Amino acid sequence: MPDLLNTLRATLLMGPGPSMVAPAVYQAIAKPTIGHLDPVFIGLMDAVQDDLRSLLNTGNTLTLPISGTGSAGMETCFVNLIEQGDRVLILSNGVFGTRMAEVAGRLGAEVDSMDFNWGRPVDTQQVAARLGEKKYDLIGVVHAETSTGVLNPVQQIGELVRENGALYLVDSVTGFGGIPVEIDAWGVDAFYSGTQKCLSCPPGLSPVSFSPRAAEKLQNRKTKVPNWYLDLNLICGYWTGESSGSGGKRAYHHTAPINMNYALYAALREIINEGTEAVFARHLKAHQQLVDGLEDRGLAMLVTPCARLPMLNAVKIPQGVDEAAVRTALLSEHAIEIGAGLGPLAGKIWRIGLMGHTARPENVERLLTALDSVI
Ligand code: PLP
């Protein structure tokens, strides 16, 4: 029987995630596993929370990584903040907005969805008109729509949400670590991300942050959080020693994925050491290099320049090209992964990721050269 691990080969990950993992992150994962209540691990948990607050530009006490991928972060926000009959508005222009509406609906919320064209940003004038007509308990939007490559105007939407009085929920699974996130300045009340995109970690954790308003809503729930594993009242007993009724002592809730937290710690340190401005500039530079190279080859981008994400590039498939064959050849002949389109964009676009450690000129060059030989 062959050892399947020996059949793995290094692939240049240029799809919608996971992205390339930084060497320092791999080294961190390989460190010895220690106990989840070991004082050294508790020190690392505190450091992860501090670094998350610093990179998310927030003073939110309730800021921690949920054990699970980005979808666990999404579920965490909804199960903790939604009760039966709550009025929820989702501003949707891709797969992940649609998923938000699905998750809220399963919790018995009254969900309205404003659907915008896939490939275009949320239209703030239409949102303003809707919010003038109806009050909501929670309004959700995706910052960086991975299914289309669109950057949504989360700051402007935040101003409208504040006037409406709703809690503001933002998904930045793909944005965090590649473009600025300003939780406090944008008035974001609930936020989640994921480790496998611009943080350049393997998938497995989902940083979440709740504002004091969101924490108050959680405390004043009429009903218990309907999911035990993701109940932030209980999780905070472990991560902060609060709400545990144990006088600040950390209480066991579930066994934290120890080595993934080492990885997140190392990944956040990498970004802090490089400097956020330099990290964002590196993403933009790689994006521009890719767009220039694709346009030189006659390929066109799906999204208008002012709404393009640097880390997720949606490229229109030229007529007569077998898109799946190109992806297969890139992977098998060049060990490069790019992504396919989803939903209505399936067969119409490729999704090329420049996330975190992937966003480097040599990777863009390697992909462009490979495309020359397979298209
Ligand atoms: N939200 C967005 C914007 C995403 O891109 C993804 C994953 O690609 C998710 C949520 C779900 O994250 P995961 O697949 O890590 O559960």
XYZ file of C-alpha atoms and ligand atoms in Angstrom:
391
model
C 0.000 0.000 0.000
C 1.635 3.355 -0.998
C 1.780 6.076 1.623
C -0.704 8.573 0.228
C 1.225 11.446 1.786
C 4.145 10.550 -0.468
C 1.922 11.124 -3.501
C 1.298 14.776 -2.541
C 3.139 17.299 -4.642
C 3.602 21.000 -4.090
C 0.950 22.880 -6.035
C 0.939 26.593 -6.681
C -2.440 27.516 -5.216
C -3.929 30.295 -7.351
C -7.593 29.464 -6.893
C -10.246 30.890 -4.564
C -8.556 29.312 -1.524
C -6.764 27.686 0.102
C -3.761 29.854 -0.730
C -0.036 29.178 -0.382
C 0.974 28.633 3.219
C 3.889 30.707 4.486
C 6.936 28.617 5.579
C 6.760 30.166 9.079
C 3.198 28.883 9.362
C 4.196 25.314 8.426
C 6.989 25.511 11.011
C 4.489 26.662 13.626
C 2.102 23.764 12.925
C 4.934 21.277 13.420
C 5.674 22.504 16.973
C 4.832 20.112 19.828
C 1.164 19.889 20.726
C 0.552 20.991 24.320
C -2.548 20.922 26.516
C -5.414 23.274 25.814
C -5.235 24.672 29.362
C -1.423 24.824 29.497
C -0.447 28.357 30.599
C 1.817 28.653 27.544
C -1.122 27.926 25.264
C -3.298 30.393 27.162
C -0.604 33.035 26.593
C -0.706 32.230 22.877
C -4.517 32.520 22.847
C -4.233 35.998 24.380
C -1.611 36.991 21.791
C -3.798 35.741 18.917
C -6.719 37.803 20.208
C -4.534 40.918 20.567
C -3.130 40.513 17.059
C -6.596 39.954 15.596
C -7.849 43.148 17.268
C -4.883 45.072 15.962
C -5.245 43.815 12.360
C -9.028 44.218 12.371
C -8.746 47.737 13.811
C -11.106 47.051 16.665
C -11.286 47.347 20.412
C -13.892 44.548 20.564
C -13.207 42.354 23.601
C -15.138 39.532 21.957
C -12.605 38.765 19.230
C -11.389 35.172 18.835
C -10.902 32.357 16.335
C -13.774 29.865 16.105
C -12.715 26.234 15.650
C -13.887 25.531 12.122
C -13.661 27.024 8.649
C -15.208 30.281 7.432
C -18.678 28.716 7.335
C -18.394 28.034 11.081
C -17.725 31.760 11.540
C -20.826 32.550 9.489
C -22.944 30.134 11.546
C -21.491 31.540 14.778
C -22.608 35.058 13.916
C -26.108 33.990 12.971
C -26.797 31.469 15.759
C -25.657 33.909 18.432
C -27.410 36.990 17.084
C -30.649 35.716 15.546
C -33.827 34.656 17.295
C -37.034 33.329 15.780
C -38.848 36.045 13.824
C -35.956 38.531 13.719
C -35.996 40.689 10.588
C -32.852 40.077 8.586
C -31.752 41.698 5.330
C -29.012 40.126 3.237
C -27.380 42.156 0.478
C -26.434 39.454 -1.945
C -24.384 39.404 -5.131
C -22.842 35.952 -5.128
C -22.671 32.504 -3.573
C -21.765 33.647 -0.089
C -24.561 36.211 0.210
C -26.962 33.453 -0.842
C -25.496 31.200 1.854
C -25.988 33.904 4.517
C -29.690 34.099 3.639
C -29.953 30.296 3.833
C -28.310 30.164 7.270
C -30.499 32.975 8.666
C -33.640 31.341 7.245
C -32.842 28.020 8.926
C -32.863 29.845 12.281
C -36.415 31.055 11.774
C -35.509 34.637 10.865
C -37.784 36.581 8.506
C -35.238 36.995 5.727
C -35.368 39.585 2.963
C -32.707 39.310 0.319
C -31.757 42.153 -2.008
C -30.144 40.459 -4.979
C -27.683 42.340 -7.152
C -26.058 41.218 -10.398
C -23.234 38.738 -9.920
C -20.127 40.641 -10.966
C -21.399 44.061 -9.817
C -21.110 45.639 -6.361
C -24.097 46.164 -4.061
C -25.880 49.381 -5.098
C -25.971 51.665 -2.055
C -28.762 53.871 -3.458
C -31.090 50.894 -3.684
C -30.054 49.834 -0.185
C -30.750 53.352 1.168
C -34.222 53.272 -0.399
C -35.019 49.888 1.163
C -33.725 50.888 4.582
C -35.891 54.011 4.496
C -38.929 51.720 4.223
C -38.225 49.007 6.768
C -36.392 48.477 10.057
C -34.218 45.394 10.429
C -32.609 43.577 13.352
C -29.579 42.537 11.323
C -28.170 43.366 7.898
C -25.474 41.181 6.360
C -23.130 41.628 3.422
C -20.000 39.981 2.018
C -17.011 42.328 1.874
C -15.037 40.366 -0.739
C -17.336 38.110 -2.844
C -15.099 35.174 -3.686
C -17.540 33.787 -6.244
C -17.291 36.876 -8.467
C -14.223 38.924 -7.488
C -16.328 41.913 -6.406
C -15.445 44.309 -3.589
C -18.608 45.546 -1.883
C -18.798 49.091 -0.420
C -18.971 47.925 3.202
C -18.049 51.301 4.672
C -20.864 53.165 2.864
C -23.340 50.380 3.646
C -22.285 50.652 7.300
C -23.408 54.290 7.410
C -26.858 53.291 6.098
C -27.132 50.380 8.525
C -26.332 52.636 11.486
C -29.234 54.963 10.553
C -31.547 51.942 10.323
C -30.559 50.747 13.802
C -29.824 47.163 12.693
C -26.763 45.158 13.686
C -24.233 45.082 10.839
C -22.730 41.714 9.900
C -19.768 41.548 7.504
C -18.168 38.450 5.948
C -14.532 39.126 5.126
C -13.378 35.546 4.676
C -11.513 36.567 1.531
C -10.739 40.224 2.310
C -9.028 40.012 5.707
C -5.253 40.138 5.336
C -5.342 41.400 1.736
C -7.306 44.649 1.903
C -8.046 46.969 4.838
C -10.681 45.922 7.369
C -11.796 48.640 9.812
C -14.330 47.048 12.093
C -14.816 49.994 14.452
C -14.594 52.810 11.883
C -17.070 51.052 9.580
C -19.560 50.350 12.368
C -19.372 46.574 11.914
C -21.112 44.712 14.763
C -20.353 41.130 13.792
C -17.471 39.949 11.631
C -16.051 36.623 10.508
C -13.177 35.510 8.313
C -11.197 32.352 7.550
C -7.580 31.283 7.781
C -7.075 29.812 4.311
C -7.261 32.933 2.159
C -5.127 36.058 2.733
C -3.914 34.852 6.125
C -2.068 32.050 4.292
C -2.822 29.322 6.813
C -4.398 25.973 6.095
C -8.199 25.989 6.480
C -9.451 25.336 10.005
C -10.107 28.498 12.018
C -12.483 31.396 11.598
C -11.648 34.700 13.324
C -14.840 36.304 14.648
C -15.417 39.677 16.308
C -18.532 41.102 18.046
C -19.013 44.777 18.938
C -20.363 45.742 22.377
C -23.817 46.151 20.737
C -23.680 42.622 19.353
C -22.435 41.281 22.696
C -25.378 43.023 24.391
C -27.838 41.430 21.984
C -26.278 38.053 22.793
C -26.585 38.656 26.533
C -30.210 39.776 26.277
C -31.455 36.839 24.177
C -34.870 35.525 25.138
C -33.888 32.013 24.087
C -30.728 29.945 24.393
C -28.271 29.998 21.491
C -29.593 27.031 19.484
C -26.152 25.535 18.819
C -24.058 24.360 21.756
C -20.705 24.147 19.940
C -20.875 27.699 18.581
C -22.451 29.360 21.648
C -20.186 32.359 22.276
C -21.303 32.596 25.910
C -19.680 29.211 26.480
C -16.715 29.733 24.145
C -15.836 33.002 25.929
C -15.557 31.023 29.156
C -12.575 29.298 27.569
C -11.100 32.106 25.475
C -11.388 34.962 27.963
C -12.399 33.406 31.269
C -15.536 35.553 31.140
C -19.151 34.334 31.227
C -17.875 31.098 32.666
C -18.904 31.905 36.207
C -15.457 30.771 37.295
C -14.015 34.111 38.345
C -11.839 34.686 35.306
C -10.461 31.120 35.167
C -10.510 29.433 31.770
C -13.217 26.782 31.604
C -13.055 23.807 29.260
C -15.598 24.031 26.453
C -14.082 21.987 23.629
C -10.500 20.984 22.934
C -9.035 23.832 20.898
C -7.248 22.833 17.668
C -3.910 23.605 19.311
C -1.565 23.470 16.320
C -3.946 25.422 14.082
C -3.829 28.179 16.665
C -0.023 28.103 16.482
C -0.437 28.498 12.719
C -2.778 31.445 13.064
C -0.438 33.066 15.570
C 2.475 32.738 13.124
C 0.376 33.985 10.198
C -0.766 37.099 12.052
C 2.834 37.775 13.145
C 3.968 37.492 9.497
C 1.489 40.194 8.457
C 2.362 42.442 11.382
C 6.084 42.085 10.690
C 5.718 42.830 6.979
C 3.397 45.754 7.792
C -0.202 45.977 6.632
C 0.471 48.777 4.147
C 3.197 46.687 2.492
C 0.962 43.606 2.464
C -1.938 45.461 0.817
C 0.452 47.077 -1.704
C 1.904 43.644 -2.567
C -1.602 42.317 -3.293
C -2.434 45.314 -5.492
C 0.853 45.054 -7.383
C 0.413 41.361 -8.102
C -3.181 41.989 -9.174
C -2.137 44.742 -11.599
C 0.639 42.548 -13.014
C -1.883 39.746 -13.563
C -4.521 41.992 -15.166
C -1.905 43.546 -17.479
C -0.596 40.116 -18.459
C -4.083 38.728 -19.115
C -5.165 41.784 -21.120
C -1.953 41.595 -23.189
C -3.077 38.076 -24.100
C -6.552 39.252 -25.140
C -8.329 38.042 -22.010
C -10.929 40.248 -20.267
C -11.858 40.726 -16.631
C -15.456 40.252 -15.431
C -15.520 43.108 -12.915
C -15.180 46.824 -13.581
C -11.775 48.159 -12.324
C -13.142 50.196 -9.386
C -14.936 47.174 -7.875
C -12.211 44.566 -8.455
C -10.733 42.591 -5.604
C -6.950 42.323 -5.812
C -6.972 38.835 -4.302
C -9.697 37.259 -6.464
C -9.584 37.833 -10.191
C -12.560 36.747 -12.299
C -11.461 36.265 -15.904
C -13.928 35.780 -18.764
C -13.417 32.586 -20.688
C -12.719 33.318 -24.347
C -15.115 31.845 -26.895
C -14.236 28.372 -28.044
C -11.947 27.611 -25.094
C -12.687 24.502 -23.014
C -12.362 26.073 -19.574
C -12.203 22.775 -17.655
C -9.476 21.445 -19.979
C -7.369 24.539 -19.294
C -7.692 24.098 -15.536
C -6.869 20.406 -15.805
C -3.782 21.088 -17.930
C -2.600 23.809 -15.561
C -2.855 21.390 -12.667
C -1.470 18.260 -14.280
C 1.257 19.795 -16.463
C 2.226 22.878 -14.442
C 1.103 22.090 -10.866
C -0.937 25.288 -10.741
C -4.481 25.389 -9.406
C -6.999 28.025 -10.504
C -10.740 28.005 -9.802
C -13.871 27.585 -11.905
C -16.954 29.818 -11.919
C -19.874 29.003 -9.625
C -23.658 29.162 -10.110
C -24.630 31.407 -13.026
C -20.929 32.064 -13.716
C -20.046 28.366 -14.099
C -18.381 27.861 -17.484
C -18.122 31.640 -17.949
C -15.173 32.628 -15.743
C -11.983 31.376 -14.166
C -11.204 32.557 -10.672
C -7.547 33.346 -10.116
C -6.547 33.892 -6.526
C -3.696 36.138 -5.397
C -4.196 35.634 -1.705
C -1.636 36.188 1.012
C 1.602 34.369 0.335
C 0.441 33.601 -3.243
C 0.452 37.320 -4.165
C 4.014 37.508 -5.501
C 5.358 38.528 -8.925
C 7.079 35.184 -9.565
C 3.760 33.344 -9.108
C 1.941 35.659 -11.506
C 4.729 35.195 -14.059
C 4.610 31.413 -13.692
C 0.848 31.346 -14.273
C 1.000 33.642 -17.320
C 3.729 31.506 -18.880
C 1.742 28.341 -18.197
C -1.410 29.878 -19.692
C 0.555 30.630 -22.880
C 1.250 26.938 -23.291
C -2.234 25.577 -22.436
C -4.681 27.994 -24.104
N -17.570 33.404 2.818
C -16.778 33.638 1.769
C -16.751 34.999 1.167
C -15.975 32.620 1.253
O -15.186 32.852 0.201
C -16.012 31.346 1.842
C -15.196 30.250 1.289
O -14.683 30.312 0.214
C -16.858 31.144 2.942
C -17.624 32.189 3.400
C -16.932 29.806 3.590
O -15.714 29.460 4.117
P -15.237 27.929 4.258
O -15.275 27.318 2.910
O -13.858 28.101 4.818
O -16.154 27.276 5.216
